[in-house]
Amino acid sequence: MRLGFCDRTHVVVLVSPLQAMMSGASSENGGGVAFPDKYDYRKMGFCRCIRHLRLKTLFIILVISVVVVFLTGRTNHGFLSVKGLEEIGDSIRNVVEKAQDMITKKLIATARRTSNINASLCHRPAFNLGDNMFIDLYESSNIPPLACTGKMLMNFVDGQLVIDNQVLGDSNVLEACVYEAIERKDDDTFVYSKPLVRDHEPFEIDIKHDFFRLSCYGKENDDDVENHQSRGLKSMPNEESAKLYGVPPVKSASLVNKQFMAAAFEKNLQRQLKLDSDVRLVSRPRNLRQLLQAANEEIARSNSKGSRLANISSNINNLPKMNWDENSANKITPRRQPTYEQFFAHIVPNQKAIKRAEEIAKPAIVANVLIIMLDSVSTKAFKALMPKTYKYLQAFDGLGGVLMEGFNIVDDSATSQLVPMFTGKTQQELPETRKHVADAGYADEHPFVWFDYENSGFVTLYSEDEPTLSAFNTELNGFVEQPVDHYTRPFWQAAKYSKLHSRSEAFCLGGQANHHFTLDYVQEFFDKYHNVPKFAFAYHGELSRHDVKNIKHLDDDFQKFLLNMRLNGNLENTVLLVMASHGVKYSKAQQVLQGKLEKRMPFVSIVPPRQWLEHHRDLLKPLYENANRLTTVFDVYETLVDLLNVPAIVDNLDKPVDRATRGISWFRRIPYDRTCAQAGVSTHWCSCSQFLQLSKQIDVVQKAALAVVQFINQQTAEYRQQCAELSLRNIVEALLIMPHDKVLKGTSKMLSAQQLSNLSNQPDVDVIEMQLSIQMNSNEAFYEAVVRFHTKNNT
């Protein structure tokens, strides 16, 4: 049986332009659900759709119901009356609409079940870099080039320190060089070793330590004499000595602390000697001992002023011993500014780690792991600001990386990203290690995956370039024991708290860019342990944390680093993961929807070992399939676990995965219809959801904003002396958060109160979630919150 409208009527899935954009559909066809190529239901006639989906029974029921209505004439106005015919027509339309709704749902469900890898349910907006706000965000032409103007007297060449004669010059003569190794005491304290003073050539010494500070002195000039710099995060005097030296007390008591304390005493004493107009030093003191001798002479000669000076030097016998080289005492003093100053980070192979690696049996296929993480760089920002690196990283004739476009954060802090990435668990699921929490432990208690790598015979490295904002030390208590074989935290502490850093240009340490220390250290790690399995994680956050445009400084050097790693053969058997902790976080773009979504979608690219392209291509199939599917740091953890036993990956390639599992390895096929809830992503951070703009004047929005203010004030009530009570200034933005499949026609525009009411009255919608951006009166700060509104009881 064929009816005339069968060939003319098409099943149309009504979606908004926003949904069309998110599904990648063009504006010409109006968008729609991403149907598989094999069954293009949009081009099928209504009857053909029914036949293909085996819904003939439904259609027959529809026809019978129409016939019954006509034959029985059960209308209130008679069978042939005009009103009766209108009533019959309304009944038919209602039945047809219900049937079409059922068919539409069936079509969508069928399309989703048969979707290919490019038709994931978790659609994302097609960001437009031409947006005015984003042009400003990514415009970097006004950023001056990085210029590190300090002098680099020595450099490592083939593992040996070599003096650059062009820097030294013919007229300069080195009198002495001081070498001080930088050592870790704990995560909060670093110390300098006992200085090694060399006052004769050769000055190029083989230093058997990963990190050290070099200070070289030319001919002394009185203009070079100044107070000795303080060194270190806690390189300051303890409470007992602070009273003597007139400086603030802080915990620590290393040799360098004693040197600093003596220098502080010297500064304080000389200041008070200068304050006394009757005191005249016969000659300018050249070191601490001469200064103390001069002070005692002045005390003996000047009784009238002796009481004050005697009070200062009454405890001279308790001064810390300086441990100076007597032969160099007049050349090298704590007060003298070095002519050349440098910090060095290089790899000295850890023999214990090598022996550990040799003793542990390994599987037939072993892959090194290298993870380089940047701070606050979204996919679009990476493409716009690091075009050379992106091209080389992704191009087939470059590294051939796989861009994980479906990657979603689980939180917007580095700590909340790295903890599950390296443990597979959230902070709440692990032992308490947060700072300022009673009885909190240390991060050593967490089951970090690099411990598994060490137990599997790998040498490990962990590097972060911002010691004050470290992922495991800002919010957490850090580590008691050094967590890996090569740990750069003490180096960055010493460097960032040195006077060399304070007088260097931005993003520089003397004559070297800070990112070079990280890249060179990682490359040397791979060179020095060439035949040993390696696991390395390097986090570079300084450039992009506060202004993503500064990441442009890294582009050329990062591309050269990747090229050198490839040419040296370091990527032949290495899984390389280049990623960001999250997208752009601190910018005005956060005030609009596009910026909020960028923050949730960081850049992530994985480069498989080049050997796999030739010998293990089967391992790459799921990786390419998962590129457009919803993934998180929980999946990165499972991927790292899988890489501990590569042969097992091969054996399990075709085994189905449990879609309820929060973390799924990238080397297994992730379900195309995975949801944020299944992946461990809360509604607030889920970029798969639709964010629909609400009118700020809607009553429920106003109530929600006041509820946020009330909640914050309740949380801070017991700290009212320190925390002011907040009041609402204005609502900046209100967004309705909905799953993708609940988007209605016409919701691309701002939802009115009536549309929101119609939505909330749907039987399957009992909770509405809103994301609010509000500004307070007291501090004019902006706050962001997600509010759940229960539609059934209006709470």
mmCIF file of N, CA and C in Angstrom, residues 308-387:
data_model
loop_
_atom_site.group_PDB
_atom_site.id
_atom_site.type_symbol
_atom_site.label_atom_id
_atom_site.label_comp_id
_atom_site.label_asym_id
_atom_site.label_seq_id
_atom_site.Cartn_x
_atom_site.Cartn_y
_atom_site.Cartn_z
ATOM 1 N N ARG A 308 77.137 50.697 72.512
ATOM 2 C CA ARG A 308 76.282 50.262 71.417
ATOM 3 C C ARG A 308 76.978 49.208 70.569
ATOM 4 N N LEU A 309 78.233 49.455 70.237
ATOM 5 C CA LEU A 309 78.955 48.494 69.420
ATOM 6 C C LEU A 309 79.223 47.204 70.174
ATOM 7 N N ALA A 310 79.489 47.362 71.461
ATOM 8 C CA ALA A 310 79.736 46.158 72.255
ATOM 9 C C ALA A 310 78.501 45.285 72.301
ATOM 10 N N ASN A 311 77.318 45.927 72.323
ATOM 11 C CA ASN A 311 76.072 45.176 72.347
ATOM 12 C C ASN A 311 75.903 44.372 71.063
ATOM 13 N N ILE A 312 76.354 44.953 69.964
ATOM 14 C CA ILE A 312 76.226 44.254 68.683
ATOM 15 C C ILE A 312 77.153 43.053 68.625
ATOM 16 N N SER A 313 78.387 43.254 69.114
ATOM 17 C CA SER A 313 79.384 42.198 68.929
ATOM 18 C C SER A 313 79.652 41.403 70.194
ATOM 19 N N SER A 314 78.726 41.455 71.144
ATOM 20 C CA SER A 314 78.966 40.757 72.411
ATOM 21 C C SER A 314 79.000 39.248 72.239
ATOM 22 N N ASN A 315 78.327 38.750 71.176
ATOM 23 C CA ASN A 315 78.286 37.301 70.962
ATOM 24 C C ASN A 315 79.097 36.885 69.732
ATOM 25 N N ILE A 316 80.207 37.632 69.496
ATOM 26 C CA ILE A 316 81.017 37.328 68.314
ATOM 27 C C ILE A 316 81.530 35.891 68.346
ATOM 28 N N ASN A 317 81.796 35.385 69.518
ATOM 29 C CA ASN A 317 82.337 34.020 69.621
ATOM 30 C C ASN A 317 81.330 32.967 69.159
ATOM 31 N N ASN A 318 80.035 33.365 69.116
ATOM 32 C CA ASN A 318 79.007 32.409 68.702
ATOM 33 C C ASN A 318 78.735 32.435 67.201
ATOM 34 N N LEU A 319 79.517 33.256 66.469
ATOM 35 C CA LEU A 319 79.317 33.316 65.031
ATOM 36 C C LEU A 319 79.567 31.949 64.395
ATOM 37 N N PRO A 320 78.789 31.591 63.366
ATOM 38 C CA PRO A 320 79.034 30.315 62.685
ATOM 39 C C PRO A 320 80.379 30.329 61.989
ATOM 40 N N LYS A 321 80.987 29.164 61.924
ATOM 41 C CA LYS A 321 82.264 29.057 61.229
ATOM 42 C C LYS A 321 82.028 29.157 59.722
ATOM 43 N N MET A 322 82.909 29.897 59.068
ATOM 44 C CA MET A 322 82.675 30.196 57.668
ATOM 45 C C MET A 322 83.247 29.146 56.722
ATOM 46 N N ASN A 323 84.228 28.371 57.176
ATOM 47 C CA ASN A 323 84.837 27.334 56.340
ATOM 48 C C ASN A 323 85.446 27.900 55.059
ATOM 49 N N TRP A 324 86.073 29.076 55.179
ATOM 50 C CA TRP A 324 86.692 29.657 53.997
ATOM 51 C C TRP A 324 88.036 28.998 53.711
ATOM 52 N N ASP A 325 88.374 28.979 52.450
ATOM 53 C CA ASP A 325 89.719 28.597 52.049
ATOM 54 C C ASP A 325 90.637 29.771 52.385
ATOM 55 N N GLU A 326 91.577 29.573 53.316
ATOM 56 C CA GLU A 326 92.412 30.674 53.797
ATOM 57 C C GLU A 326 93.187 31.335 52.659
ATOM 58 N N ASN A 327 93.589 30.526 51.642
ATOM 59 C CA ASN A 327 94.355 31.086 50.537
ATOM 60 C C ASN A 327 93.523 32.012 49.660
ATOM 61 N N SER A 328 92.210 31.836 49.743
ATOM 62 C CA SER A 328 91.348 32.648 48.894
ATOM 63 C C SER A 328 90.487 33.603 49.697
ATOM 64 N N ALA A 329 90.768 33.715 50.993
ATOM 65 C CA ALA A 329 89.902 34.503 51.860
ATOM 66 C C ALA A 329 89.818 35.955 51.438
ATOM 67 N N ASN A 330 90.930 36.482 50.920
ATOM 68 C CA ASN A 330 90.930 37.880 50.509
ATOM 69 C C ASN A 330 90.403 38.070 49.089
ATOM 70 N N LYS A 331 90.227 36.963 48.365
ATOM 71 C CA LYS A 331 89.712 37.064 47.003
ATOM 72 C C LYS A 331 88.197 36.814 46.967
ATOM 73 N N ILE A 332 87.760 35.778 47.688
ATOM 74 C CA ILE A 332 86.365 35.364 47.637
ATOM 75 C C ILE A 332 85.728 35.608 48.995
ATOM 76 N N THR A 333 84.834 36.526 49.068
ATOM 77 C CA THR A 333 84.139 36.806 50.322
ATOM 78 C C THR A 333 82.647 36.744 50.072
ATOM 79 N N PRO A 334 81.838 36.578 51.109
ATOM 80 C CA PRO A 334 80.392 36.550 50.918
ATOM 81 C C PRO A 334 79.850 37.873 50.386
ATOM 82 N N ARG A 335 80.674 38.915 50.431
ATOM 83 C CA ARG A 335 80.183 40.234 50.083
ATOM 84 C C ARG A 335 80.396 40.563 48.613
ATOM 85 N N ARG A 336 81.144 39.784 47.919
ATOM 86 C CA ARG A 336 81.576 40.186 46.600
ATOM 87 C C ARG A 336 80.682 39.620 45.504
ATOM 88 N N GLN A 337 80.285 40.469 44.580
ATOM 89 C CA GLN A 337 79.470 40.055 43.448
ATOM 90 C C GLN A 337 80.334 39.338 42.421
ATOM 91 N N PRO A 338 79.984 38.112 42.026
ATOM 92 C CA PRO A 338 80.797 37.412 41.031
ATOM 93 C C PRO A 338 80.734 38.109 39.683
ATOM 94 N N THR A 339 81.821 38.031 38.937
ATOM 95 C CA THR A 339 81.863 38.608 37.597
ATOM 96 C C THR A 339 81.000 37.795 36.640
ATOM 97 N N TYR A 340 81.035 36.486 36.808
ATOM 98 C CA TYR A 340 80.227 35.585 35.996
ATOM 99 C C TYR A 340 79.483 34.643 36.939
ATOM 100 N N GLU A 341 78.189 34.478 36.673
ATOM 101 C CA GLU A 341 77.393 33.582 37.511
ATOM 102 C C GLU A 341 76.467 32.772 36.617
ATOM 103 N N GLN A 342 76.426 31.473 36.843
ATOM 104 C CA GLN A 342 75.595 30.580 36.047
ATOM 105 C C GLN A 342 75.042 29.454 36.910
ATOM 106 N N PHE A 343 73.917 28.902 36.449
ATOM 107 C CA PHE A 343 73.360 27.686 37.035
ATOM 108 C C PHE A 343 73.376 26.606 35.954
ATOM 109 N N PHE A 344 73.660 25.383 36.378
ATOM 110 C CA PHE A 344 73.757 24.276 35.432
ATOM 111 C C PHE A 344 72.862 23.127 35.884
ATOM 112 N N ALA A 345 72.200 22.527 34.883
ATOM 113 C CA ALA A 345 71.427 21.300 35.114
ATOM 114 C C ALA A 345 71.832 20.312 34.030
ATOM 115 N N HIS A 346 72.454 19.241 34.422
ATOM 116 C CA HIS A 346 72.846 18.211 33.456
ATOM 117 C C HIS A 346 72.724 16.855 34.120
ATOM 118 N N ILE A 347 72.724 15.829 33.328
ATOM 119 C CA ILE A 347 72.485 14.464 33.809
ATOM 120 C C ILE A 347 73.802 13.773 34.164
ATOM 121 N N VAL A 348 73.901 13.360 35.400
ATOM 122 C CA VAL A 348 74.971 12.458 35.826
ATOM 123 C C VAL A 348 74.303 11.102 36.053
ATOM 124 N N PRO A 349 74.574 10.110 35.216
ATOM 125 C CA PRO A 349 73.868 8.829 35.312
ATOM 126 C C PRO A 349 73.878 8.257 36.725
ATOM 127 N N ASN A 350 72.706 7.839 37.156
ATOM 128 C CA ASN A 350 72.523 7.245 38.470
ATOM 129 C C ASN A 350 72.862 5.754 38.375
ATOM 130 N N GLN A 351 73.985 5.382 38.942
ATOM 131 C CA GLN A 351 74.458 3.996 38.814
ATOM 132 C C GLN A 351 73.522 3.015 39.512
ATOM 133 N N LYS A 352 72.915 3.443 40.618
ATOM 134 C CA LYS A 352 71.958 2.560 41.294
ATOM 135 C C LYS A 352 70.755 2.284 40.407
ATOM 136 N N ALA A 353 70.286 3.328 39.706
ATOM 137 C CA ALA A 353 69.143 3.148 38.811
ATOM 138 C C ALA A 353 69.500 2.240 37.646
ATOM 139 N N ILE A 354 70.711 2.382 37.117
ATOM 140 C CA ILE A 354 71.147 1.528 36.011
ATOM 141 C C ILE A 354 71.233 0.074 36.468
ATOM 142 N N LYS A 355 71.781 -0.133 37.649
ATOM 143 C CA LYS A 355 71.885 -1.499 38.179
ATOM 144 C C LYS A 355 70.505 -2.091 38.416
ATOM 145 N N ARG A 356 69.587 -1.258 38.936
ATOM 146 C CA ARG A 356 68.207 -1.716 39.152
ATOM 147 C C ARG A 356 67.566 -2.124 37.839
ATOM 148 N N ALA A 357 67.817 -1.339 36.810
ATOM 149 C CA ALA A 357 67.230 -1.636 35.503
ATOM 150 C C ALA A 357 67.795 -2.926 34.928
ATOM 151 N N GLU A 358 69.072 -3.179 35.145
ATOM 152 C CA GLU A 358 69.712 -4.372 34.594
ATOM 153 C C GLU A 358 69.223 -5.639 35.282
ATOM 154 N N GLU A 359 68.836 -5.532 36.543
ATOM 155 C CA GLU A 359 68.473 -6.720 37.312
ATOM 156 C C GLU A 359 67.033 -7.159 37.102
ATOM 157 N N ILE A 360 66.203 -6.309 36.506
ATOM 158 C CA ILE A 360 64.780 -6.609 36.368
ATOM 159 C C ILE A 360 64.492 -7.116 34.964
ATOM 160 N N ALA A 361 63.807 -8.253 34.888
ATOM 161 C CA ALA A 361 63.428 -8.816 33.591
ATOM 162 C C ALA A 361 62.351 -7.948 32.950
ATOM 163 N N LYS A 362 62.396 -7.853 31.620
ATOM 164 C CA LYS A 362 61.471 -6.976 30.903
ATOM 165 C C LYS A 362 60.752 -7.756 29.817
ATOM 166 N N PRO A 363 59.550 -7.286 29.412
ATOM 167 C CA PRO A 363 58.809 -7.973 28.340
ATOM 168 C C PRO A 363 59.520 -7.838 27.001
ATOM 169 N N ALA A 364 59.011 -8.567 26.007
ATOM 170 C CA ALA A 364 59.662 -8.598 24.695
ATOM 171 C C ALA A 364 59.646 -7.231 24.024
ATOM 172 N N ILE A 365 58.586 -6.465 24.239
ATOM 173 C CA ILE A 365 58.475 -5.125 23.648
ATOM 174 C C ILE A 365 58.464 -4.104 24.773
ATOM 175 N N VAL A 366 59.410 -3.194 24.752
ATOM 176 C CA VAL A 366 59.506 -2.161 25.785
ATOM 177 C C VAL A 366 59.495 -0.803 25.100
ATOM 178 N N ALA A 367 58.698 0.122 25.619
ATOM 179 C CA ALA A 367 58.622 1.472 25.065
ATOM 180 C C ALA A 367 58.950 2.491 26.148
ATOM 181 N N ASN A 368 59.824 3.439 25.825
ATOM 182 C CA ASN A 368 60.059 4.560 26.730
ATOM 183 C C ASN A 368 58.831 5.469 26.746
ATOM 184 N N VAL A 369 58.729 6.269 27.774
ATOM 185 C CA VAL A 369 57.609 7.212 27.894
ATOM 186 C C VAL A 369 58.169 8.598 28.165
ATOM 187 N N LEU A 370 57.751 9.573 27.362
ATOM 188 C CA LEU A 370 58.116 10.966 27.565
ATOM 189 C C LEU A 370 56.853 11.811 27.499
ATOM 190 N N ILE A 371 56.561 12.507 28.594
ATOM 191 C CA ILE A 371 55.393 13.393 28.662
ATOM 192 C C ILE A 371 55.890 14.811 28.883
ATOM 193 N N ILE A 372 55.543 15.703 27.976
ATOM 194 C CA ILE A 372 55.877 17.117 28.124
ATOM 195 C C ILE A 372 54.566 17.885 28.240
ATOM 196 N N MET A 373 54.390 18.538 29.370
ATOM 197 C CA MET A 373 53.138 19.242 29.634
ATOM 198 C C MET A 373 53.379 20.744 29.692
ATOM 199 N N LEU A 374 52.484 21.484 29.057
ATOM 200 C CA LEU A 374 52.473 22.938 29.113
ATOM 201 C C LEU A 374 51.295 23.383 29.965
ATOM 202 N N ASP A 375 51.348 24.590 30.444
ATOM 203 C CA ASP A 375 50.280 25.102 31.300
ATOM 204 C C ASP A 375 49.345 26.000 30.504
ATOM 205 N N SER A 376 48.047 25.733 30.617
ATOM 206 C CA SER A 376 47.006 26.646 30.111
ATOM 207 C C SER A 376 47.089 26.883 28.608
ATOM 208 N N VAL A 377 47.116 25.811 27.827
ATOM 209 C CA VAL A 377 47.161 25.935 26.367
ATOM 210 C C VAL A 377 46.068 25.055 25.764
ATOM 211 N N SER A 378 45.079 25.673 25.174
ATOM 212 C CA SER A 378 44.028 24.914 24.507
ATOM 213 C C SER A 378 44.516 24.458 23.134
ATOM 214 N N THR A 379 43.723 23.618 22.490
ATOM 215 C CA THR A 379 44.099 23.140 21.159
ATOM 216 C C THR A 379 44.214 24.294 20.182
ATOM 217 N N LYS A 380 43.242 25.202 20.227
ATOM 218 C CA LYS A 380 43.267 26.338 19.312
ATOM 219 C C LYS A 380 44.446 27.257 19.614
ATOM 220 N N ALA A 381 44.764 27.446 20.865
ATOM 221 C CA ALA A 381 45.899 28.301 21.223
ATOM 222 C C ALA A 381 47.206 27.688 20.737
ATOM 223 N N PHE A 382 47.342 26.379 20.875
ATOM 224 C CA PHE A 382 48.563 25.701 20.429
ATOM 225 C C PHE A 382 48.740 25.871 18.925
ATOM 226 N N LYS A 383 47.663 25.679 18.181
ATOM 227 C CA LYS A 383 47.746 25.813 16.725
ATOM 228 C C LYS A 383 48.097 27.244 16.312
ATOM 229 N N ALA A 384 47.527 28.212 17.025
ATOM 230 C CA ALA A 384 47.723 29.607 16.642
ATOM 231 C C ALA A 384 49.078 30.151 17.063
ATOM 232 N N LEU A 385 49.585 29.732 18.232
ATOM 233 C CA LEU A 385 50.786 30.331 18.802
ATOM 234 C C LEU A 385 52.036 29.486 18.631
ATOM 235 N N MET A 386 51.864 28.207 18.319
ATOM 236 C CA MET A 386 53.024 27.331 18.092
ATOM 237 C C MET A 386 52.866 26.600 16.766
ATOM 238 N N PRO A 387 52.752 27.358 15.680
ATOM 239 C CA PRO A 387 52.475 26.719 14.381
ATOM 240 C C PRO A 387 53.590 25.802 13.887
#
